[in-house]
mmCIF file of C-alpha atoms and ligand atoms in Angstrom:
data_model
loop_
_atom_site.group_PDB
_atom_site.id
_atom_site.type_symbol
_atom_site.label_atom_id
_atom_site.label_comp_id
_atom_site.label_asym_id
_atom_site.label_seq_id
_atom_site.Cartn_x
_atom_site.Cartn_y
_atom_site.Cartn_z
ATOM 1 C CA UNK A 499 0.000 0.000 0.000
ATOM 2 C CA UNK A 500 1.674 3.318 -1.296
ATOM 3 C CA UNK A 501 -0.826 5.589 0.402
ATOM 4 C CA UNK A 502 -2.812 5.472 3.783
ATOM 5 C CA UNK A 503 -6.341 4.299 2.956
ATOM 6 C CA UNK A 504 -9.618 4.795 4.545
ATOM 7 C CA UNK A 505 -9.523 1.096 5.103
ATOM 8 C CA UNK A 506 -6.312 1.101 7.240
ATOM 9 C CA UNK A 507 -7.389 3.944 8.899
ATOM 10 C CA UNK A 508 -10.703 2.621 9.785
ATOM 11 C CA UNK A 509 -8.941 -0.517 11.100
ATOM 12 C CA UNK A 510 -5.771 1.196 12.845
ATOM 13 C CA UNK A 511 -8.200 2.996 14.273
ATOM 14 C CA UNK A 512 -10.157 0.077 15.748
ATOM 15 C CA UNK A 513 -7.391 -1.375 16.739
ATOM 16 C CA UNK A 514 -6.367 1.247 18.680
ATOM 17 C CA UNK A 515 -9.441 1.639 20.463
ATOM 18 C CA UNK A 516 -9.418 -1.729 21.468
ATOM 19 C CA UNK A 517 -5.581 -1.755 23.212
ATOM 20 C CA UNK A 518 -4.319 -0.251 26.811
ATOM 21 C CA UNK A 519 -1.050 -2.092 26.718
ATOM 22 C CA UNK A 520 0.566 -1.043 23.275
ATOM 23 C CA UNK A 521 4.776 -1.811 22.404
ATOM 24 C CA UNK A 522 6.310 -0.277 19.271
ATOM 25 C CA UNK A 523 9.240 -1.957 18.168
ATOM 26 C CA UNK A 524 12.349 -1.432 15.577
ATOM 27 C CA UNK A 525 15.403 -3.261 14.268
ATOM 28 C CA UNK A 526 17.902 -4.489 15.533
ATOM 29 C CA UNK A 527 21.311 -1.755 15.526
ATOM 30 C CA UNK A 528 18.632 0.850 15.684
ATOM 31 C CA UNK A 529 19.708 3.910 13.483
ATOM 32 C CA UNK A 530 18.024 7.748 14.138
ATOM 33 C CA UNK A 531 15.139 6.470 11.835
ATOM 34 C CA UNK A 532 14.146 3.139 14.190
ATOM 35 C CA UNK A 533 14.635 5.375 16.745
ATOM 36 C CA UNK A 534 12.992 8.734 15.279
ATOM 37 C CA UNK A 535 9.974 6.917 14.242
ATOM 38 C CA UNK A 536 9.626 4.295 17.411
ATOM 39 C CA UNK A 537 9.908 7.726 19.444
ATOM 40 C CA UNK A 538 7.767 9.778 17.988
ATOM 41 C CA UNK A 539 4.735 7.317 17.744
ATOM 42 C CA UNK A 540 5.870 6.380 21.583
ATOM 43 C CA UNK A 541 4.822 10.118 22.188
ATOM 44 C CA UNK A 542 1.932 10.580 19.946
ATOM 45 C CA UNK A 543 0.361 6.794 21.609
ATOM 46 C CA UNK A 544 1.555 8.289 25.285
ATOM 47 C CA UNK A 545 -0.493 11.478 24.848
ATOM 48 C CA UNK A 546 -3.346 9.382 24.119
ATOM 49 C CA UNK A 547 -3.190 7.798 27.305
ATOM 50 C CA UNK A 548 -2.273 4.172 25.947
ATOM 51 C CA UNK A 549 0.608 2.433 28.196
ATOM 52 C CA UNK A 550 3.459 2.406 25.322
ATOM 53 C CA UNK A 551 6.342 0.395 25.627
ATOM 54 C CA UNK A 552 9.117 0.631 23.044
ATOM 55 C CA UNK A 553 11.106 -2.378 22.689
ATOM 56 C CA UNK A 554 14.316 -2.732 20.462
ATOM 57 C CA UNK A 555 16.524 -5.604 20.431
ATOM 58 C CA UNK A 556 20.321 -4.492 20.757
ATOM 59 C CA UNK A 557 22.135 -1.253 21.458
ATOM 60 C CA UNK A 558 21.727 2.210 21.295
ATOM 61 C CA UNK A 559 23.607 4.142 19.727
ATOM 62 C CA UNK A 560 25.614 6.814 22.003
ATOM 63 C CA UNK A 561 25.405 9.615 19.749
ATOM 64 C CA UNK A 562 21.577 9.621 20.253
ATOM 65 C CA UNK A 563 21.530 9.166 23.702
ATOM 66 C CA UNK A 564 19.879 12.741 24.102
ATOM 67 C CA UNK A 565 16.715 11.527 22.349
ATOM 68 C CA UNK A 566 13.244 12.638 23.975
ATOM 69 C CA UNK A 567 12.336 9.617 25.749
ATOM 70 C CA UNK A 568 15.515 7.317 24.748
ATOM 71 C CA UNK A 569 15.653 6.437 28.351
ATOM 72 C CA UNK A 570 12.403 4.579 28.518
ATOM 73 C CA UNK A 571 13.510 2.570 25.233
ATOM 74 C CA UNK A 572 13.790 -1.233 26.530
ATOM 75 C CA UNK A 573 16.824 -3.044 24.731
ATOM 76 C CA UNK A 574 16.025 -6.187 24.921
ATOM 77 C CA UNK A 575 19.081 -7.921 24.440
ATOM 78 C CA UNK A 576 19.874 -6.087 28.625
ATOM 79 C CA UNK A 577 16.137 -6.793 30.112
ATOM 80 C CA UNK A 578 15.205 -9.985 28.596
ATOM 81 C CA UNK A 579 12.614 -10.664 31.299
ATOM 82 C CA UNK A 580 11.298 -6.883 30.929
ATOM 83 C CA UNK A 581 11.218 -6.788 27.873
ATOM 84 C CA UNK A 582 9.031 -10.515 27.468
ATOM 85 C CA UNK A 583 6.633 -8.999 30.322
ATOM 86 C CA UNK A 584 5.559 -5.760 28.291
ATOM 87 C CA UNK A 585 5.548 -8.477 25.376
ATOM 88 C CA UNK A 586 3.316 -10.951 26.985
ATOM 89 C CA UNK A 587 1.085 -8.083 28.085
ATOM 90 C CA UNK A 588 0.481 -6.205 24.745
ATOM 91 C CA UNK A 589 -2.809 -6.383 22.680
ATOM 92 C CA UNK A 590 -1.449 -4.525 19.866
ATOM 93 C CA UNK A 591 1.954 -4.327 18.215
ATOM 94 C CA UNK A 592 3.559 -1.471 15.847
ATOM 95 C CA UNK A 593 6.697 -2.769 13.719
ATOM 96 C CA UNK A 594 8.575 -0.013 12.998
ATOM 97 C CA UNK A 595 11.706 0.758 10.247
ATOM 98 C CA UNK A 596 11.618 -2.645 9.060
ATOM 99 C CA UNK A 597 10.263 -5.864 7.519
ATOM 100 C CA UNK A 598 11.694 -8.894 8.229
ATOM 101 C CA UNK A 599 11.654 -10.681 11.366
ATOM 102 C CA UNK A 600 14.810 -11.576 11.134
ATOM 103 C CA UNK A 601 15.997 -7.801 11.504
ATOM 104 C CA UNK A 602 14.570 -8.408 14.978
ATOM 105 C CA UNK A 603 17.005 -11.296 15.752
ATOM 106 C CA UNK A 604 15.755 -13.638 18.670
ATOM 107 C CA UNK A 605 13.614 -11.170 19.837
ATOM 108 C CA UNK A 606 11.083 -12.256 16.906
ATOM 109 C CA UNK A 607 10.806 -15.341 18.470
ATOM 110 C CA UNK A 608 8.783 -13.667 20.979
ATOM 111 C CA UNK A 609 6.870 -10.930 18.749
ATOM 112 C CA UNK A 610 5.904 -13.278 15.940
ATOM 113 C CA UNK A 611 3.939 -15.700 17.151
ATOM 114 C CA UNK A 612 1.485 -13.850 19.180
ATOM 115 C CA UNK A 613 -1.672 -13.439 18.549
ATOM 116 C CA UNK A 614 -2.685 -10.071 18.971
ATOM 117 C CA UNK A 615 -2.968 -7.494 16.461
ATOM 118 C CA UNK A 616 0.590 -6.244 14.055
ATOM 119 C CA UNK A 617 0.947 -2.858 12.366
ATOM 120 C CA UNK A 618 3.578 -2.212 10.336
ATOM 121 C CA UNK A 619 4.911 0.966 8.969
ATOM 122 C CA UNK A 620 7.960 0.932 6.655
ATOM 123 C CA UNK A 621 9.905 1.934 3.801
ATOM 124 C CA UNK A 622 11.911 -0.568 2.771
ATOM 125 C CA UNK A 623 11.230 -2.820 -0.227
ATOM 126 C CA UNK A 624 9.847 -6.455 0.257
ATOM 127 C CA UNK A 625 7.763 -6.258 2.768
ATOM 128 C CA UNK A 626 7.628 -9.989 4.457
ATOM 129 C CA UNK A 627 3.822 -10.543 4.950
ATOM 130 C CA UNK A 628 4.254 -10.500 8.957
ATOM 131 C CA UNK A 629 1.646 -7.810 10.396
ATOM 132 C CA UNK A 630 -2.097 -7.472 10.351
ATOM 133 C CA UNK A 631 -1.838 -3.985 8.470
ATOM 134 C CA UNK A 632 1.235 -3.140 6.721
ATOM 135 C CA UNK A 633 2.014 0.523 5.402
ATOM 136 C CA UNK A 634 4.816 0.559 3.370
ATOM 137 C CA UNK A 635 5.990 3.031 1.018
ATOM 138 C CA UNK A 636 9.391 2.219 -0.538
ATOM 139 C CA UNK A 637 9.690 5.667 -2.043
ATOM 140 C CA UNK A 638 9.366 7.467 1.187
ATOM 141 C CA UNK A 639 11.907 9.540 2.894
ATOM 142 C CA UNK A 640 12.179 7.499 6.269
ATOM 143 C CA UNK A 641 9.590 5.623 8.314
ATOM 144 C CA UNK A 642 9.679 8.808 10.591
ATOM 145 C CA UNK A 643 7.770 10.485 7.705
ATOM 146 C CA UNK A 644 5.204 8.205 7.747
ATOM 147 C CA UNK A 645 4.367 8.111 11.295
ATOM 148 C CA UNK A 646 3.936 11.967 10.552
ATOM 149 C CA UNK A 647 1.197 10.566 7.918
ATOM 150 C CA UNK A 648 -0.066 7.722 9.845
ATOM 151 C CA UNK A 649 -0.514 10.215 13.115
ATOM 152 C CA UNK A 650 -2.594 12.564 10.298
ATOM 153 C CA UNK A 651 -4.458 10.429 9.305
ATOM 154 C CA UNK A 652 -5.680 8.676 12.711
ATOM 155 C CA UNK A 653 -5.601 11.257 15.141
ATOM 156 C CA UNK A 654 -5.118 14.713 12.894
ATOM 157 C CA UNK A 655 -1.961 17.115 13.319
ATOM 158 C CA UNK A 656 -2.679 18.749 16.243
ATOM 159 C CA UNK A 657 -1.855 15.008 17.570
ATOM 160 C CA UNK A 658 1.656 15.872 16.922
ATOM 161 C CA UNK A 659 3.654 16.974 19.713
ATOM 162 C CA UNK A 660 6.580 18.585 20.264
ATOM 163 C CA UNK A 661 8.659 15.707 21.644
ATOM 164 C CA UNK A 662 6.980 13.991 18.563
ATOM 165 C CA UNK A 663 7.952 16.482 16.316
ATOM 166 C CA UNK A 664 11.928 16.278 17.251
ATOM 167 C CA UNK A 665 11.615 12.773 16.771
ATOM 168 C CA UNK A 666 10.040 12.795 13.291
ATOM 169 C CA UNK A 667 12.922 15.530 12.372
ATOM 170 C CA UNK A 668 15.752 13.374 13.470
ATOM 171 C CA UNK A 669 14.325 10.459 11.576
ATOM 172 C CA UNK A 670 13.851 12.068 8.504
ATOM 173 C CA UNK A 671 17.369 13.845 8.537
ATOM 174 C CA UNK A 672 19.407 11.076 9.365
ATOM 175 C CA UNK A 673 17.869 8.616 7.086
ATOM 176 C CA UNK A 674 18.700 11.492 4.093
ATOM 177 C CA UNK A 675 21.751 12.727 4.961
ATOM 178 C CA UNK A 676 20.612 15.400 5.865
ATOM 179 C CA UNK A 677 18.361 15.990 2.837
ATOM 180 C CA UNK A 678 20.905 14.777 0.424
ATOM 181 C CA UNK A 679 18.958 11.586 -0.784
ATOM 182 C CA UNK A 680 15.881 9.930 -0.900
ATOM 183 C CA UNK A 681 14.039 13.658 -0.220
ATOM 184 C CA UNK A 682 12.975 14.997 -3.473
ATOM 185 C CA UNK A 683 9.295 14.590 -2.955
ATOM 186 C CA UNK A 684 7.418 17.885 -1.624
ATOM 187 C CA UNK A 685 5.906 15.876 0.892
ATOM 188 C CA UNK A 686 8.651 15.694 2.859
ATOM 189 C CA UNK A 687 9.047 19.244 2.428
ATOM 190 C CA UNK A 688 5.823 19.647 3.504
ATOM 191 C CA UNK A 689 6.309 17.743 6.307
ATOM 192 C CA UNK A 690 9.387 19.336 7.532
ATOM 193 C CA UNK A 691 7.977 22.938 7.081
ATOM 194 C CA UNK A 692 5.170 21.980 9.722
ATOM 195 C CA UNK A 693 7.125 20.234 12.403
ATOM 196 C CA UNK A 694 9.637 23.533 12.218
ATOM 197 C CA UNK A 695 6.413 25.670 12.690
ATOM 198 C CA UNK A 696 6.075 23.467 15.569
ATOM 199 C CA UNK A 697 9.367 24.556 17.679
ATOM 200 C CA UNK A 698 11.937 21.835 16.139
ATOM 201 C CA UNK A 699 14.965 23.531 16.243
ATOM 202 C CA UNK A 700 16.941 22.101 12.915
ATOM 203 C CA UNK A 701 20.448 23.643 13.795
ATOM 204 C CA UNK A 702 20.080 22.394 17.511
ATOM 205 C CA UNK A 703 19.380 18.797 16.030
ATOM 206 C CA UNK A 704 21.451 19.122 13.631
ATOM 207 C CA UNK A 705 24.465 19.821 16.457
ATOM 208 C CA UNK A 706 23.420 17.179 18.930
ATOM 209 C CA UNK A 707 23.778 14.417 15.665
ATOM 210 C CA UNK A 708 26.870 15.662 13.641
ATOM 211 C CA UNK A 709 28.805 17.545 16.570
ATOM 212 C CA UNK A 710 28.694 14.796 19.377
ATOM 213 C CA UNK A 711 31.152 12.287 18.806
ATOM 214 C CA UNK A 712 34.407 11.552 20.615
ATOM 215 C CA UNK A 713 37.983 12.724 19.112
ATOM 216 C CA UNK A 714 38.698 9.000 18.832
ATOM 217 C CA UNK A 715 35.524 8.328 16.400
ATOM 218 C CA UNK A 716 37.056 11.184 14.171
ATOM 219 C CA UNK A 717 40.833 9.316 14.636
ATOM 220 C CA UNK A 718 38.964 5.702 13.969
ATOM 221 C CA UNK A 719 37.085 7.560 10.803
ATOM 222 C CA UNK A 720 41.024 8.803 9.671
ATOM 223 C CA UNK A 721 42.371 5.661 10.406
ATOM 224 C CA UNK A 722 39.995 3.742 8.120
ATOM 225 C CA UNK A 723 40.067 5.692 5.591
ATOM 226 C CA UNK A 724 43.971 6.406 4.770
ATOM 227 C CA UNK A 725 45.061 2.695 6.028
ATOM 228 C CA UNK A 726 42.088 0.467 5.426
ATOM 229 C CA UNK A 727 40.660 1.691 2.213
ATOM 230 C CA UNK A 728 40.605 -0.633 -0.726
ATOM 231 C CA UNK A 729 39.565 0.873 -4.266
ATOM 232 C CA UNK A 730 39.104 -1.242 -6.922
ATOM 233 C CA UNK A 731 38.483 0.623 -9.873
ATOM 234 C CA UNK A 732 37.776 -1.919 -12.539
ATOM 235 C CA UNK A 733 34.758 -3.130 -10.025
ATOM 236 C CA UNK A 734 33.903 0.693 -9.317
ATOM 237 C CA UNK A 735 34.192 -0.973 -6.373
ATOM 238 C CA UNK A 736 35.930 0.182 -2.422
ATOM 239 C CA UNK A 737 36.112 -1.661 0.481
ATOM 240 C CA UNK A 738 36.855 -0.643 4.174
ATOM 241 C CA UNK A 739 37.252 -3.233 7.079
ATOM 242 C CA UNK A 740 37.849 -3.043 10.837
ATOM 243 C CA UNK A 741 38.820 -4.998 13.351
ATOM 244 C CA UNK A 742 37.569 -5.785 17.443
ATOM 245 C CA UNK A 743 41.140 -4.629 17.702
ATOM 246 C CA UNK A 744 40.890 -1.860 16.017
ATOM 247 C CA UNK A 745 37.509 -0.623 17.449
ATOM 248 C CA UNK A 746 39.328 -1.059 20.974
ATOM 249 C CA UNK A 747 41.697 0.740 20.519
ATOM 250 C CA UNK A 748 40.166 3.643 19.302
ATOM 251 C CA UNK A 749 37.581 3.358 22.566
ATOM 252 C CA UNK A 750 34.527 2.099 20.329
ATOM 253 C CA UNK A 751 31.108 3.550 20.957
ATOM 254 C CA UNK A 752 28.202 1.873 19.211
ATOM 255 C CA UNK A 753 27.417 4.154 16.594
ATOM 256 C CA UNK A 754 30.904 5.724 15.661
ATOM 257 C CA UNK A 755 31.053 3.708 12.760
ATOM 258 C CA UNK A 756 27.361 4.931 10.825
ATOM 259 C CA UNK A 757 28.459 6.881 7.693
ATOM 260 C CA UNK A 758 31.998 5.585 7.642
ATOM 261 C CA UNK A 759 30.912 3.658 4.431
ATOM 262 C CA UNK A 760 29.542 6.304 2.720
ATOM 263 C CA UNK A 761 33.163 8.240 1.649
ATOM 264 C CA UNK A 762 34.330 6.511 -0.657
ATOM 265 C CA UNK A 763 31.705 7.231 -2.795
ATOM 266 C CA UNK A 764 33.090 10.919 -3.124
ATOM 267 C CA UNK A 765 35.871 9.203 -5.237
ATOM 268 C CA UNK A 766 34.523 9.286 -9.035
ATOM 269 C CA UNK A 767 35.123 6.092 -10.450
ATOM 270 C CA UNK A 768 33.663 4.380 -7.211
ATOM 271 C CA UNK A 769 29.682 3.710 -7.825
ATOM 272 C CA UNK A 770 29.472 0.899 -4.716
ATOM 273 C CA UNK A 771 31.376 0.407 -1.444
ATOM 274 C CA UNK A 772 31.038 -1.904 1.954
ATOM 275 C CA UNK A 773 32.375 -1.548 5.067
ATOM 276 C CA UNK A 774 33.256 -5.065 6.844
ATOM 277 C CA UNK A 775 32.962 -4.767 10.790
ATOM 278 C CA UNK A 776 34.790 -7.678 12.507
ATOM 279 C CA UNK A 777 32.122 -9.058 15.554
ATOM 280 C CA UNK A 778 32.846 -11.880 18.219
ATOM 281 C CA UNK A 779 31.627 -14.723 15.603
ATOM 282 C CA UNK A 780 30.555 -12.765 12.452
ATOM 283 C CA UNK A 781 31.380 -9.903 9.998
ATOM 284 C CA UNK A 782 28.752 -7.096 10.259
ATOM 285 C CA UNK A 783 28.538 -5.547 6.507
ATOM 286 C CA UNK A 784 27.194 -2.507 4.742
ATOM 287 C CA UNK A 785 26.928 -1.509 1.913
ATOM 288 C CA UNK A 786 26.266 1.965 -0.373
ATOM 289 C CA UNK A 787 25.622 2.768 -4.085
ATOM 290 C CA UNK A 788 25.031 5.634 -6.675
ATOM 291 C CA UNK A 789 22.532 5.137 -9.449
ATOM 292 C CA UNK A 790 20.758 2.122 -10.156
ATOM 293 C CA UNK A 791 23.656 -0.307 -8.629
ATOM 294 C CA UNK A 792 21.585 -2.921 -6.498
ATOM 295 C CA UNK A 793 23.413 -2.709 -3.167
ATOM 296 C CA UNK A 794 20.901 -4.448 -1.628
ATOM 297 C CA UNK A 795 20.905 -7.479 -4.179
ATOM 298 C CA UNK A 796 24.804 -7.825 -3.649
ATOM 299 C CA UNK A 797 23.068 -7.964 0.292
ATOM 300 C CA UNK A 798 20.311 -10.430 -0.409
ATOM 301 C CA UNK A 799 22.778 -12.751 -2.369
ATOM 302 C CA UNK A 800 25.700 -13.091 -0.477
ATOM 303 C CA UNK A 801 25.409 -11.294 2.716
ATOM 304 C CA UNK A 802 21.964 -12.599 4.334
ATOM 305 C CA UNK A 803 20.639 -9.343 4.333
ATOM 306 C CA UNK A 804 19.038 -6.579 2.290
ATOM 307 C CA UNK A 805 17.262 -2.899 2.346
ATOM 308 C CA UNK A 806 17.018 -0.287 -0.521
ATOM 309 C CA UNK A 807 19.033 0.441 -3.790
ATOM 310 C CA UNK A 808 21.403 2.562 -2.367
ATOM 311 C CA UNK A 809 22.028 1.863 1.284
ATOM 312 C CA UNK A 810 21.680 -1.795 2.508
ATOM 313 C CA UNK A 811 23.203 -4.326 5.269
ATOM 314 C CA UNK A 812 23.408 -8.190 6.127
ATOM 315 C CA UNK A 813 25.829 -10.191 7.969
ATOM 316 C CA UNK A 814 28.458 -13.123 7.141
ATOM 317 C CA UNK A 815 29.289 -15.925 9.332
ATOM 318 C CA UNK A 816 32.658 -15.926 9.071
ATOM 319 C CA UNK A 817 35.821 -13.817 9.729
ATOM 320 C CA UNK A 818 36.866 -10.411 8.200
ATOM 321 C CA UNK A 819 39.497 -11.709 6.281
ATOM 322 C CA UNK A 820 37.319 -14.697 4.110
ATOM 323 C CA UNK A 821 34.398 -12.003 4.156
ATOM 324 C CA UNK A 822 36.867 -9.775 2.230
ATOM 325 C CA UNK A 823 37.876 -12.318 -0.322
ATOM 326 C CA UNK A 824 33.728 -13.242 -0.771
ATOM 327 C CA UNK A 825 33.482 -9.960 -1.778
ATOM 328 C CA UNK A 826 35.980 -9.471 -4.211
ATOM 329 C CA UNK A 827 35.175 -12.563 -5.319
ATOM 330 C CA UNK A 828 31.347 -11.785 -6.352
ATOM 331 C CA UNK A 829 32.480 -7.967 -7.736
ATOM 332 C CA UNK A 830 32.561 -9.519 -11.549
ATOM 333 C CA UNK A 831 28.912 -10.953 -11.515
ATOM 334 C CA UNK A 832 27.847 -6.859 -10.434
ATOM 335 C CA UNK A 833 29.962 -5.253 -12.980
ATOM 336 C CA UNK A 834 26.672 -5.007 -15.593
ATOM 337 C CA UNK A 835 25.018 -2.688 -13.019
ATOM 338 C CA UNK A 836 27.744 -0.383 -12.730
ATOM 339 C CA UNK A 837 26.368 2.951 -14.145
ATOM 340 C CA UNK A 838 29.361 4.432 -15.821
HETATM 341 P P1 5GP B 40 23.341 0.347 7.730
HETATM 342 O O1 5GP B 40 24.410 0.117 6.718
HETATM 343 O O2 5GP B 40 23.179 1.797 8.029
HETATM 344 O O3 5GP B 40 23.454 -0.547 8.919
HETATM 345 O O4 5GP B 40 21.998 -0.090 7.025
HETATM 346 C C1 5GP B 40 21.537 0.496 5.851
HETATM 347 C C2 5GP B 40 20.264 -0.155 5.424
HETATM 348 O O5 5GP B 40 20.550 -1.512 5.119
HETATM 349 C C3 5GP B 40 19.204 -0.208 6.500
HETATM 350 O O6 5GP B 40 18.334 0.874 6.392
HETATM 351 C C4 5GP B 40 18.492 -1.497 6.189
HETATM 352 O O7 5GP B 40 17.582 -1.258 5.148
HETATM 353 C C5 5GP B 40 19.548 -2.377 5.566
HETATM 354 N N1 5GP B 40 20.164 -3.354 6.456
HETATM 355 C C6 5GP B 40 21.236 -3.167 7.276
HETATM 356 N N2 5GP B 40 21.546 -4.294 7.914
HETATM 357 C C7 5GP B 40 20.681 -5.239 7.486
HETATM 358 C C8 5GP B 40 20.486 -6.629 7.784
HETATM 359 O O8 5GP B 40 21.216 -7.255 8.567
HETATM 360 N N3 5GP B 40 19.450 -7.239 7.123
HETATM 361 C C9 5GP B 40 18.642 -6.584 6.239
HETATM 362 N N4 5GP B 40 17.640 -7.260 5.648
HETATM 363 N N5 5GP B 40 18.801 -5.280 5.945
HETATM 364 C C10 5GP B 40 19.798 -4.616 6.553
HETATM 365 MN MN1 MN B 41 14.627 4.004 7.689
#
């Protein structure tokens, strides 16, 4: 469904009226767009009086830690037996940012099978048939966008709070850099014009995300980039890896690494790049693209994951080194795509 109909409103609505106990939830890693939208509906639902619980399975990030209402987020993966309480008690369910269970790692096991009612709202493409209702709108900004149009349509704009607003802001920016993709529709415009006429402050925001790391992310982001940086021109192809070593010694905070795999796409020739994140028994991987280059097939087909064109993830059991050599291995079968 590309648009919010009067059907799903009529049932969301129902829904709704039927549930006290309500949890959101988001993906696992949860990036400012999980969070922005599993926020802002947390205070639209809250201001309704509902008892809202938002759930997410691993880590926050620390460079959002200043969130409205980050510290009532649950992470699962830290209050297990919290977290399956407000689970146990809910009668309905939002899935927000996402559309697979498995971006909800064992904490699916929990959420899937129960029987009460699922809404999801998201924007990435393939939606896994998983919810009662499903919104999804793979051309949209950011899921934080369209909890501004689900909160429209159900409850009407003066729903929208300030706390809200911030959210929806945050979620939008971060999942366009900062309105440098993915935001050429006038509804986001639109959208962003009202929640600034509602007190978000953009250069504030702005500040807390880009201006709030540690001198040792910016040494890590140096690091990578003049001794880890492969580029592989014939592929239009760069790679960057990093090690638990690595991440120590540069005093790691979960989030330091988002956007790291985006430079190398300044470099011309390059058209795709990954960054390979060494993990206790894995290799964490993302990838980037310009054009019509499928990142998220290359993700799908070799990397257990997926997301959109030009921004997508997955994971590889298997050390940094062999993850490496998959991927340089698999560059020829991608070389049609390449745009230039
Ligand atoms: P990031 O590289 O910022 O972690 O993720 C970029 C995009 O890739 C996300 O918005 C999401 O669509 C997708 N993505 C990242 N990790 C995974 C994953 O493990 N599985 C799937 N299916 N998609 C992922
Ligand atoms: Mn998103």
């Amino acid at each position: 469904m590309e648009q919010i109909t009067k059907e799903f409103t009529e049932k969301a609505t129902a829904y709704l009226a039927e549930a006290e106990n309500i949890i959101i939830v988001a993906h696992k890693n949860p990036d400012g767009d999980a969070l922005g939208s599993g926020l802002a509906l947390y205070h639209i639902l809250k201001n309704k009086n509902k008892k809202v619980t938002f759930i997410v399975p691993n880590q926050l990030p620390t460079y959002l830690n200043w969130m409205p209402g980050i510290e009532d987020v649950i992470v699962y993966e830290n209050q297990k037996e919290l977290g399956i309480e407000y689970i146990q008690k809910a009668q309905l369910i939002f899935m927000v940012d996402f559309n697979h269970r498995s971006r909800l790692s064992e904490m699916g096991d929990k959420i899937i099978p129960l029987n009460v009612p699922k809404i999801m709202i998201d924007h990435h493409p393939y939606p896994e048939e998983i919810a009662d209702l499903t919104y999804s709108r793979t051309s949209s900004s950011s899921t934080a966008e369209m909890i501004y149009e689900f909160t429209d349509a159900i409850y009407g704009k003066s729903a929208i709070n300030k706390k809200a607003a911030d959210c929806m802001f945050l979620g939008i920016m971060t999942d366009t850099g900062s309105f440098s993709y993915n935001s050429s529709s006038q509804l986001t415009f639109q959208v962003v014009g009202h929640l600034l006429s509602l007190g978000v402050n953009k250069d504030e925001i702005t500040d807390k995300v880009y201006s709030n790391y540690s001198e040792y992310r910016l040494r890590l982001l140096g690091h990578a980039i003049n001794t880890k940086l492969t580029v592989l021109p014939e592929y239009g192809a760069a790679h960057i890896n990093l090690t638990q070593k690595e991440l120590e010694e540069f005093k790691f905070e979960p989030g330091d690494t988002e956007g790291f795999v985006n430079y190398p796409l300044s470099i011309k020739e390059v058209e795709f790049t990954a960054i390979f994140i060494e993990k206790d028994n894995y290799t964490k991987c993302s990838f980037r693209s310009k054009g019509s280059f499928p990142a998220n097939l290359v993700a799908k087909e070799h990397f257990s994951g997926g997301g959109h064109t030009n921004a997508a993830g997955g994971e590889n059991k298997d050390t940094l080194a062999n993850t490496i050599a998959k991927f340089e291995s698999i560059l020829p079968q991608y070389k049609k795509y390449l745009n230039q």
